[in-house]
PDB file of C-alpha atoms and ligand atoms in Angstrom:
ATOM      1  CA  UNK A   1      10.364  -7.345 -14.466  1.00 84.00           C
ATOM      2  CA  UNK A   2      11.150  -3.837 -13.084  1.00 91.00           C
ATOM      3  CA  UNK A   3      11.868  -3.277  -9.748  1.00 94.00           C
ATOM      4  CA  UNK A   4       8.523  -0.920  -8.810  1.00 96.00           C
ATOM      5  CA  UNK A   5       9.931   1.712  -6.829  1.00 98.00           C
ATOM      6  CA  UNK A   6      14.890   2.787  -7.604  1.00 98.00           C
ATOM      7  CA  UNK A   7      16.479   5.165  -5.634  1.00 98.00           C
ATOM      8  CA  UNK A   8      18.949   6.024  -6.433  1.00 98.00           C
ATOM      9  CA  UNK A   9      22.303   8.352  -4.805  1.00 98.00           C
ATOM     10  CA  UNK A  10      19.087  10.520  -3.603  1.00 98.00           C
ATOM     11  CA  UNK A  11      20.528  13.653  -1.727  1.00 98.00           C
ATOM     12  CA  UNK A  12      17.614  15.719  -0.118  1.00 98.00           C
ATOM     13  CA  UNK A  13      18.531  19.055   1.382  1.00 97.00           C
ATOM     14  CA  UNK A  14      16.684  21.989   3.162  1.00 94.00           C
ATOM     15  CA  UNK A  15      16.962  24.817   4.299  1.00 91.00           C
ATOM     16  CA  UNK A  16      17.472  25.146   8.120  1.00 91.00           C
ATOM     17  CA  UNK A  17      17.740  28.703   9.843  1.00 92.00           C
ATOM     18  CA  UNK A  18      20.856  30.201   8.771  1.00 93.00           C
ATOM     19  CA  UNK A  19      21.523  26.861   7.526  1.00 95.00           C
ATOM     20  CA  UNK A  20      20.848  23.156   5.544  1.00 95.00           C
ATOM     21  CA  UNK A  21      19.925  19.942   7.433  1.00 95.00           C
ATOM     22  CA  UNK A  22      20.803  16.973   5.179  1.00 97.00           C
ATOM     23  CA  UNK A  23      17.194  14.964   5.265  1.00 98.00           C
ATOM     24  CA  UNK A  24      18.921  12.126   2.344  1.00 98.00           C
ATOM     25  CA  UNK A  25      21.793  11.656   1.759  1.00 98.00           C
ATOM     26  CA  UNK A  26      22.181   9.370  -1.041  1.00 97.00           C
ATOM     27  CA  UNK A  27      20.415   6.876  -0.816  1.00 98.00           C
ATOM     28  CA  UNK A  28      19.276   3.776  -2.560  1.00 98.00           C
ATOM     29  CA  UNK A  29      16.118   1.261  -2.681  1.00 98.00           C
ATOM     30  CA  UNK A  30      15.137  -1.181  -4.863  1.00 97.00           C
ATOM     31  CA  UNK A  31      11.525  -2.503  -4.758  1.00 98.00           C
ATOM     32  CA  UNK A  32      10.258  -5.629  -5.558  1.00 97.00           C
ATOM     33  CA  UNK A  33       6.804  -6.126  -6.859  1.00 97.00           C
ATOM     34  CA  UNK A  34       4.882  -8.279  -4.063  1.00 97.00           C
ATOM     35  CA  UNK A  35       8.072  -6.910  -1.458  1.00 97.00           C
ATOM     36  CA  UNK A  36       7.399  -5.591   2.487  1.00 97.00           C
ATOM     37  CA  UNK A  37      10.595  -3.235   3.374  1.00 97.00           C
ATOM     38  CA  UNK A  38      10.274  -1.867   6.442  1.00 97.00           C
ATOM     39  CA  UNK A  39      12.899   0.813   6.950  1.00 97.00           C
ATOM     40  CA  UNK A  40      13.362   1.848  11.207  1.00 96.00           C
ATOM     41  CA  UNK A  41      14.598   5.175  12.745  1.00 95.00           C
ATOM     42  CA  UNK A  42      13.859   7.726  14.945  1.00 94.00           C
ATOM     43  CA  UNK A  43      12.591  11.259  14.764  1.00 94.00           C
ATOM     44  CA  UNK A  44      14.400  13.311  12.879  1.00 95.00           C
ATOM     45  CA  UNK A  45      15.847  10.665  10.559  1.00 96.00           C
ATOM     46  CA  UNK A  46      15.002  10.492   7.099  1.00 97.00           C
ATOM     47  CA  UNK A  47      12.343   8.524   6.693  1.00 97.00           C
ATOM     48  CA  UNK A  48       9.182  11.000   6.014  1.00 97.00           C
ATOM     49  CA  UNK A  49      11.510  12.457   3.513  1.00 97.00           C
ATOM     50  CA  UNK A  50      12.246   9.451   2.183  1.00 98.00           C
ATOM     51  CA  UNK A  51       8.784   8.618   1.263  1.00 98.00           C
ATOM     52  CA  UNK A  52       7.825  12.289   0.073  1.00 97.00           C
ATOM     53  CA  UNK A  53      10.934  11.422  -2.657  1.00 98.00           C
ATOM     54  CA  UNK A  54       9.965   7.813  -3.659  1.00 98.00           C
ATOM     55  CA  UNK A  55       5.766   9.052  -3.802  1.00 98.00           C
ATOM     56  CA  UNK A  56       7.249  11.678  -5.898  1.00 97.00           C
ATOM     57  CA  UNK A  57       5.696  14.818  -3.809  1.00 96.00           C
ATOM     58  CA  UNK A  58       8.858  16.130  -3.541  1.00 96.00           C
ATOM     59  CA  UNK A  59      12.117  15.932  -5.814  1.00 96.00           C
ATOM     60  CA  UNK A  60      15.095  15.368  -5.156  1.00 97.00           C
ATOM     61  CA  UNK A  61      18.102  17.930  -4.742  1.00 97.00           C
ATOM     62  CA  UNK A  62      20.512  14.395  -6.546  1.00 97.00           C
ATOM     63  CA  UNK A  63      19.677  11.197  -7.393  1.00 98.00           C
ATOM     64  CA  UNK A  64      17.317   9.514  -9.675  1.00 98.00           C
ATOM     65  CA  UNK A  65      14.477   8.149  -8.525  1.00 98.00           C
ATOM     66  CA  UNK A  66      12.551   5.298 -11.008  1.00 97.00           C
ATOM     67  CA  UNK A  67       8.789   4.338 -10.886  1.00 96.00           C
ATOM     68  CA  UNK A  68       7.824   0.552 -12.165  1.00 94.00           C
ATOM     69  CA  UNK A  69      11.734   2.085 -14.718  1.00 94.00           C
ATOM     70  CA  UNK A  70       9.902   4.483 -15.899  1.00 94.00           C
ATOM     71  CA  UNK A  71      13.224   7.640 -14.482  1.00 96.00           C
ATOM     72  CA  UNK A  72      10.196  10.421 -12.987  1.00 97.00           C
ATOM     73  CA  UNK A  73      12.994  13.499 -13.585  1.00 95.00           C
ATOM     74  CA  UNK A  74      11.772  14.567 -17.306  1.00 93.00           C
ATOM     75  CA  UNK A  75       7.913  14.107 -15.935  1.00 96.00           C
ATOM     76  CA  UNK A  76       6.031  18.017 -15.790  1.00 96.00           C
ATOM     77  CA  UNK A  77       4.115  18.228 -12.495  1.00 95.00           C
ATOM     78  CA  UNK A  78       1.132  17.090 -14.322  1.00 95.00           C
ATOM     79  CA  UNK A  79       2.261  13.984 -15.036  1.00 96.00           C
ATOM     80  CA  UNK A  80       3.732  13.598 -11.709  1.00 96.00           C
ATOM     81  CA  UNK A  81       0.631  13.891 -10.332  1.00 94.00           C
ATOM     82  CA  UNK A  82      -0.351  10.923 -12.687  1.00 93.00           C
ATOM     83  CA  UNK A  83       1.666   8.544 -11.180  1.00 94.00           C
ATOM     84  CA  UNK A  84       1.015   9.140  -7.479  1.00 94.00           C
ATOM     85  CA  UNK A  85      -2.980   8.556  -7.909  1.00 91.00           C
ATOM     86  CA  UNK A  86      -3.033   6.146 -10.303  1.00 91.00           C
ATOM     87  CA  UNK A  87       0.399   4.296  -9.361  1.00 95.00           C
ATOM     88  CA  UNK A  88       1.031   4.939  -5.277  1.00 97.00           C
ATOM     89  CA  UNK A  89      -1.062   4.524  -2.553  1.00 97.00           C
ATOM     90  CA  UNK A  90      -0.468   6.458  -0.087  1.00 97.00           C
ATOM     91  CA  UNK A  91      -1.175   5.829   4.126  1.00 96.00           C
ATOM     92  CA  UNK A  92      -0.077   8.027   7.155  1.00 92.00           C
ATOM     93  CA  UNK A  93       0.129   8.320  10.350  1.00 88.00           C
ATOM     94  CA  UNK A  94      -3.579  10.006  10.490  1.00 87.00           C
ATOM     95  CA  UNK A  95      -6.430   7.640   8.099  1.00 86.00           C
ATOM     96  CA  UNK A  96      -7.147  11.318   6.550  1.00 92.00           C
ATOM     97  CA  UNK A  97     -10.775   9.558   5.490  1.00 96.00           C
ATOM     98  CA  UNK A  98     -13.115  12.312   4.601  1.00 96.00           C
ATOM     99  CA  UNK A  99     -15.492  12.094   7.539  1.00 96.00           C
ATOM    100  CA  UNK A 100     -19.250  12.291   6.523  1.00 97.00           C
ATOM    101  CA  UNK A 101     -18.319   9.407   4.410  1.00 98.00           C
ATOM    102  CA  UNK A 102     -18.692   5.227   5.291  1.00 98.00           C
ATOM    103  CA  UNK A 103     -15.389   3.489   4.939  1.00 98.00           C
ATOM    104  CA  UNK A 104     -17.578   2.093   1.228  1.00 97.00           C
ATOM    105  CA  UNK A 105     -18.033   5.704  -0.647  1.00 97.00           C
ATOM    106  CA  UNK A 106     -14.152   6.392   0.784  1.00 97.00           C
ATOM    107  CA  UNK A 107     -12.699   3.567  -1.461  1.00 97.00           C
ATOM    108  CA  UNK A 108     -15.272   5.159  -4.117  1.00 96.00           C
ATOM    109  CA  UNK A 109     -14.420   8.008  -3.912  1.00 95.00           C
ATOM    110  CA  UNK A 110     -10.876   7.186  -3.837  1.00 94.00           C
ATOM    111  CA  UNK A 111     -11.826   5.724  -7.346  1.00 94.00           C
ATOM    112  CA  UNK A 112     -13.978   8.393  -8.766  1.00 92.00           C
ATOM    113  CA  UNK A 113     -10.683  11.567  -7.994  1.00 89.00           C
ATOM    114  CA  UNK A 114      -8.827   8.657 -10.363  1.00 87.00           C
ATOM    115  CA  UNK A 115     -11.230   8.721 -13.334  1.00 86.00           C
ATOM    116  CA  UNK A 116     -12.748   4.909 -12.330  1.00 84.00           C
ATOM    117  CA  UNK A 117     -16.416   4.237 -13.326  1.00 82.00           C
ATOM    118  CA  UNK A 118     -17.838   3.368 -10.592  1.00 77.00           C
ATOM    119  CA  UNK A 119     -19.303  -0.011 -12.364  1.00 81.00           C
ATOM    120  CA  UNK A 120     -16.755  -2.476 -10.862  1.00 88.00           C
ATOM    121  CA  UNK A 121     -16.239   0.213  -8.151  1.00 94.00           C
ATOM    122  CA  UNK A 122     -18.602  -1.238  -5.476  1.00 94.00           C
ATOM    123  CA  UNK A 123     -17.469  -4.435  -6.220  1.00 94.00           C
ATOM    124  CA  UNK A 124     -13.710  -3.877  -5.543  1.00 95.00           C
ATOM    125  CA  UNK A 125     -14.695  -2.016  -2.684  1.00 97.00           C
ATOM    126  CA  UNK A 126     -16.289  -4.563  -0.556  1.00 96.00           C
ATOM    127  CA  UNK A 127     -13.679  -6.876  -0.951  1.00 96.00           C
ATOM    128  CA  UNK A 128     -11.537  -5.267   0.495  1.00 97.00           C
ATOM    129  CA  UNK A 129     -13.202  -4.230   3.271  1.00 97.00           C
ATOM    130  CA  UNK A 130     -13.734  -7.930   3.676  1.00 96.00           C
ATOM    131  CA  UNK A 131     -10.151  -8.150   2.893  1.00 95.00           C
ATOM    132  CA  UNK A 132      -8.679  -6.390   5.525  1.00 95.00           C
ATOM    133  CA  UNK A 133     -11.049  -7.222   7.924  1.00 94.00           C
ATOM    134  CA  UNK A 134     -13.824  -4.241   7.761  1.00 94.00           C
ATOM    135  CA  UNK A 135     -16.384  -5.985   6.281  1.00 91.00           C
ATOM    136  CA  UNK A 136     -19.186  -6.026   8.957  1.00 92.00           C
ATOM    137  CA  UNK A 137     -17.925  -2.319   9.285  1.00 95.00           C
ATOM    138  CA  UNK A 138     -18.235  -1.209   5.308  1.00 96.00           C
ATOM    139  CA  UNK A 139     -21.055   1.668   6.697  1.00 97.00           C
ATOM    140  CA  UNK A 140     -19.735   2.548   9.287  1.00 97.00           C
ATOM    141  CA  UNK A 141     -17.981   6.659   9.308  1.00 97.00           C
ATOM    142  CA  UNK A 142     -14.968   7.350  10.466  1.00 97.00           C
ATOM    143  CA  UNK A 143     -15.823   8.487  14.517  1.00 97.00           C
ATOM    144  CA  UNK A 144     -17.875   4.964  13.718  1.00 97.00           C
ATOM    145  CA  UNK A 145     -14.857   3.188  13.777  1.00 96.00           C
ATOM    146  CA  UNK A 146     -11.966   1.784  16.013  1.00 94.00           C
ATOM    147  CA  UNK A 147      -8.046   4.171  15.775  1.00 92.00           C
ATOM    148  CA  UNK A 148      -7.368   0.432  13.938  1.00 93.00           C
ATOM    149  CA  UNK A 149      -9.989  -0.218  12.134  1.00 95.00           C
ATOM    150  CA  UNK A 150      -9.311   3.560  10.774  1.00 95.00           C
ATOM    151  CA  UNK A 151      -5.942   3.124   8.897  1.00 94.00           C
ATOM    152  CA  UNK A 152      -7.576  -0.773   8.128  1.00 96.00           C
ATOM    153  CA  UNK A 153     -10.238   1.531   6.373  1.00 97.00           C
ATOM    154  CA  UNK A 154      -6.237   3.783   4.613  1.00 97.00           C
ATOM    155  CA  UNK A 155      -4.967   1.002   3.118  1.00 97.00           C
ATOM    156  CA  UNK A 156      -7.846  -0.341   1.620  1.00 97.00           C
ATOM    157  CA  UNK A 157      -8.697   3.046   0.204  1.00 97.00           C
ATOM    158  CA  UNK A 158      -4.367   3.122  -0.846  1.00 97.00           C
ATOM    159  CA  UNK A 159      -4.611  -0.377  -2.434  1.00 97.00           C
ATOM    160  CA  UNK A 160      -8.644   0.579  -4.602  1.00 96.00           C
ATOM    161  CA  UNK A 161      -7.006   1.457  -7.530  1.00 94.00           C
ATOM    162  CA  UNK A 162      -4.276  -0.968  -7.997  1.00 95.00           C
ATOM    163  CA  UNK A 163      -0.670   0.602  -7.355  1.00 96.00           C
ATOM    164  CA  UNK A 164       2.124  -0.820  -8.178  1.00 96.00           C
ATOM    165  CA  UNK A 165       4.194   1.498  -5.166  1.00 98.00           C
ATOM    166  CA  UNK A 166       1.910   1.770  -1.413  1.00 98.00           C
ATOM    167  CA  UNK A 167       3.795   4.127   0.769  1.00 98.00           C
ATOM    168  CA  UNK A 168       3.096   3.942   4.550  1.00 98.00           C
ATOM    169  CA  UNK A 169       4.481   6.361   7.383  1.00 97.00           C
ATOM    170  CA  UNK A 170       4.302   5.263  10.447  1.00 94.00           C
ATOM    171  CA  UNK A 171       0.825   3.608  10.328  1.00 93.00           C
ATOM    172  CA  UNK A 172       0.830   2.964  13.619  1.00 90.00           C
ATOM    173  CA  UNK A 173       2.019   5.490  16.004  1.00 87.00           C
ATOM    174  CA  UNK A 174      -1.864   5.783  17.252  1.00 85.00           C
ATOM    175  CA  UNK A 175      -1.893   2.267  18.484  1.00 88.00           C
ATOM    176  CA  UNK A 176      -2.244   0.152  21.086  1.00 90.00           C
ATOM    177  CA  UNK A 177       1.015  -2.978  20.947  1.00 89.00           C
ATOM    178  CA  UNK A 178      -1.520  -5.750  19.940  1.00 90.00           C
ATOM    179  CA  UNK A 179      -3.659  -3.305  17.385  1.00 90.00           C
ATOM    180  CA  UNK A 180      -0.364  -2.486  15.436  1.00 92.00           C
ATOM    181  CA  UNK A 181       1.772  -5.314  15.408  1.00 92.00           C
ATOM    182  CA  UNK A 182      -1.790  -6.408  13.977  1.00 92.00           C
ATOM    183  CA  UNK A 183      -1.994  -3.595  11.291  1.00 93.00           C
ATOM    184  CA  UNK A 184       2.020  -4.547  10.380  1.00 94.00           C
ATOM    185  CA  UNK A 185       0.257  -8.027   9.750  1.00 95.00           C
ATOM    186  CA  UNK A 186      -1.603  -6.791   7.621  1.00 95.00           C
ATOM    187  CA  UNK A 187       0.229  -4.963   5.190  1.00 97.00           C
ATOM    188  CA  UNK A 188       2.581  -7.907   4.619  1.00 97.00           C
ATOM    189  CA  UNK A 189      -0.363  -9.712   3.336  1.00 96.00           C
ATOM    190  CA  UNK A 190      -1.862  -7.352   1.328  1.00 97.00           C
ATOM    191  CA  UNK A 191       1.875  -6.677  -0.084  1.00 97.00           C
ATOM    192  CA  UNK A 192       1.421 -10.392  -1.286  1.00 97.00           C
ATOM    193  CA  UNK A 193      -1.588 -10.799  -2.074  1.00 96.00           C
ATOM    194  CA  UNK A 194      -1.262  -7.962  -4.284  1.00 96.00           C
ATOM    195  CA  UNK A 195       2.054  -8.307  -6.044  1.00 97.00           C
ATOM    196  CA  UNK A 196       2.238  -4.242  -4.785  1.00 98.00           C
ATOM    197  CA  UNK A 197       5.432  -2.562  -3.530  1.00 98.00           C
ATOM    198  CA  UNK A 198       5.758  -1.451   0.879  1.00 98.00           C
ATOM    199  CA  UNK A 199       8.104   0.544   2.076  1.00 98.00           C
ATOM    200  CA  UNK A 200       6.454   1.218   5.640  1.00 98.00           C
ATOM    201  CA  UNK A 201       8.103   3.983   7.863  1.00 97.00           C
ATOM    202  CA  UNK A 202       7.736   3.444  11.658  1.00 95.00           C
ATOM    203  CA  UNK A 203      10.155   3.980  14.548  1.00 91.00           C
ATOM    204  CA  UNK A 204       8.413   0.465  16.286  1.00 91.00           C
ATOM    205  CA  UNK A 205      11.005  -1.691  15.966  1.00 89.00           C
ATOM    206  CA  UNK A 206       8.011  -4.367  17.107  1.00 89.00           C
ATOM    207  CA  UNK A 207       6.503  -3.890  13.700  1.00 92.00           C
ATOM    208  CA  UNK A 208       9.375  -5.254  11.561  1.00 92.00           C
ATOM    209  CA  UNK A 209       9.129  -8.838  11.486  1.00 91.00           C
ATOM    210  CA  UNK A 210       6.551  -8.972   9.178  1.00 92.00           C
ATOM    211  CA  UNK A 211       9.492  -7.097   6.706  1.00 95.00           C
ATOM    212  CA  UNK A 212      11.003  -9.017   3.661  1.00 96.00           C
ATOM    213  CA  UNK A 213      13.906  -6.469   4.675  1.00 95.00           C
ATOM    214  CA  UNK A 214      14.880  -4.710   7.298  1.00 95.00           C
ATOM    215  CA  UNK A 215      16.655  -1.169   6.600  1.00 97.00           C
ATOM    216  CA  UNK A 216      17.565   1.591   8.840  1.00 96.00           C
ATOM    217  CA  UNK A 217      17.939   4.576   8.326  1.00 97.00           C
ATOM    218  CA  UNK A 218      20.565   7.441  10.967  1.00 96.00           C
ATOM    219  CA  UNK A 219      20.886  11.180   9.995  1.00 96.00           C
ATOM    220  CA  UNK A 220      18.729  10.108   6.625  1.00 97.00           C
ATOM    221  CA  UNK A 221      21.413   6.481   5.433  1.00 97.00           C
ATOM    222  CA  UNK A 222      19.848   3.997   4.561  1.00 97.00           C
ATOM    223  CA  UNK A 223      21.595   1.152   5.553  1.00 91.00           C
ATOM    224  CA  UNK A 224      21.256  -2.468   6.345  1.00 79.00           C
ATOM    225  CA  UNK A 225      21.905  -2.862   9.692  1.00 68.00           C
ATOM    226  CA  UNK A 226      25.154  -4.342   9.782  1.00 52.00           C
ATOM    227  CA  UNK A 227      26.932  -2.333   7.919  1.00 48.00           C
ATOM    228  CA  UNK A 228      25.127   0.821  10.012  1.00 47.00           C
ATOM    229  CA  UNK A 229      26.304  -1.095  12.600  1.00 44.00           C
TER     230      UNK A 229
HETATM  231  P1  ADP B 301      11.868  11.369  10.364  1.00 65.14           P
HETATM  232  O1  ADP B 301       9.636  11.364   9.414  1.00 65.14           O
HETATM  233  O2  ADP B 301      12.374   9.688  10.644  1.00 65.14           O
HETATM  234  O3  ADP B 301      11.404  12.113  11.290  1.00 65.14           O
HETATM  235  P2  ADP B 301      12.163  13.914   8.591  1.00 65.14           P
HETATM  236  O4  ADP B 301      12.036  13.419   6.862  1.00 65.14           O
HETATM  237  O5  ADP B 301      10.388  13.815   8.474  1.00 65.14           O
HETATM  238  O6  ADP B 301      12.526  11.793   8.755  1.00 65.14           O
HETATM  239  O7  ADP B 301      12.645  15.188   8.466  1.00 65.14           O
HETATM  240  C1  ADP B 301      13.704  14.382   8.982  1.00 65.14           C
HETATM  241  C2  ADP B 301      14.642  16.024   8.922  1.00 65.14           C
HETATM  242  O8  ADP B 301      14.631  16.648   7.347  1.00 65.14           O
HETATM  243  C3  ADP B 301      14.240  16.437  10.217  1.00 65.14           C
HETATM  244  O9  ADP B 301      16.115  16.602   9.993  1.00 65.14           O
HETATM  245  C4  ADP B 301      13.516  16.975   9.339  1.00 65.14           C
HETATM  246  O10 ADP B 301      13.376  18.970  10.898  1.00 65.14           O
HETATM  247  C5  ADP B 301      13.970  17.695   8.482  1.00 65.14           C
HETATM  248  N1  ADP B 301      12.819  17.984   7.638  1.00 65.14           N
HETATM  249  C6  ADP B 301      12.376  17.920   6.804  1.00 65.14           C
HETATM  250  N2  ADP B 301      11.327  18.604   6.678  1.00 65.14           N
HETATM  251  C7  ADP B 301      11.815  19.317   7.173  1.00 65.14           C
HETATM  252  C8  ADP B 301      10.935  20.962   5.694  1.00 65.14           C
HETATM  253  N3  ADP B 301      10.278  20.894   5.273  1.00 65.14           N
HETATM  254  N4  ADP B 301      12.096  21.452   6.181  1.00 65.14           N
HETATM  255  C9  ADP B 301      12.929  21.929   6.845  1.00 65.14           C
HETATM  256  N5  ADP B 301      13.484  20.743   7.363  1.00 65.14           N
HETATM  257  C10 ADP B 301      12.454  19.848   7.275  1.00 65.14           C
HETATM  258 MG1   MG B 302       7.724  11.081   9.901  1.00 65.14          MG
END
């Protein structure tokens, strides 16, 4: 079985005033289906850059990004967009829900944008919302939901098109400690049940207890905790 995500010696350098800043420094990472990898690191250490490259939002300066065994370097922008839409789910710090849509319709919109026909999607949306604990609230719009509930909808939406890879950036920074841990627990559960490969990046050390693997990011370098200490 191919790893869902494989980064090999990935480097990403941004221009910064007169100089440059190395956001990712020879990063190598492999994530298998059903595995939850949690990456912690301080602000500015390169966590969002890691997800931008893994999610094909940004091309690395050097190194390889493989999704399910496919080297993405040769893909056209259109092909990259297709891989993003069909194989990758994103969850960000802000849930980025559409204000006018209820939870069910948030998920149906995601399916529609990926070109899925509506027939079976309503059932799938209801099942996913039930799984994330939104069942009774699934006809509510974002302003009628708590912050934690909105992130649960965002997680369900990210899973709607059955991605192989789930990329999650600081999903709990607007939540209290108890709700943060519940979101991490949910991510661990959906990772297992959907067989998706999940990368969760966060500065919140409390979330690591649900990780299959915990890596740390320091100044663009990714490593095992012991190796970086
Ligand atoms: P984190 O998510 O861990 O806070 P980021 O990946 O956002 O870290 O940023 C890593 C480094 O790259 C930081 O020094 C940041 O300032 C820099 N950086 C990120 N994006 C850009 C950009 N578009 N242009 C210039 N520098 C950037
Ligand atoms: Mg960030």
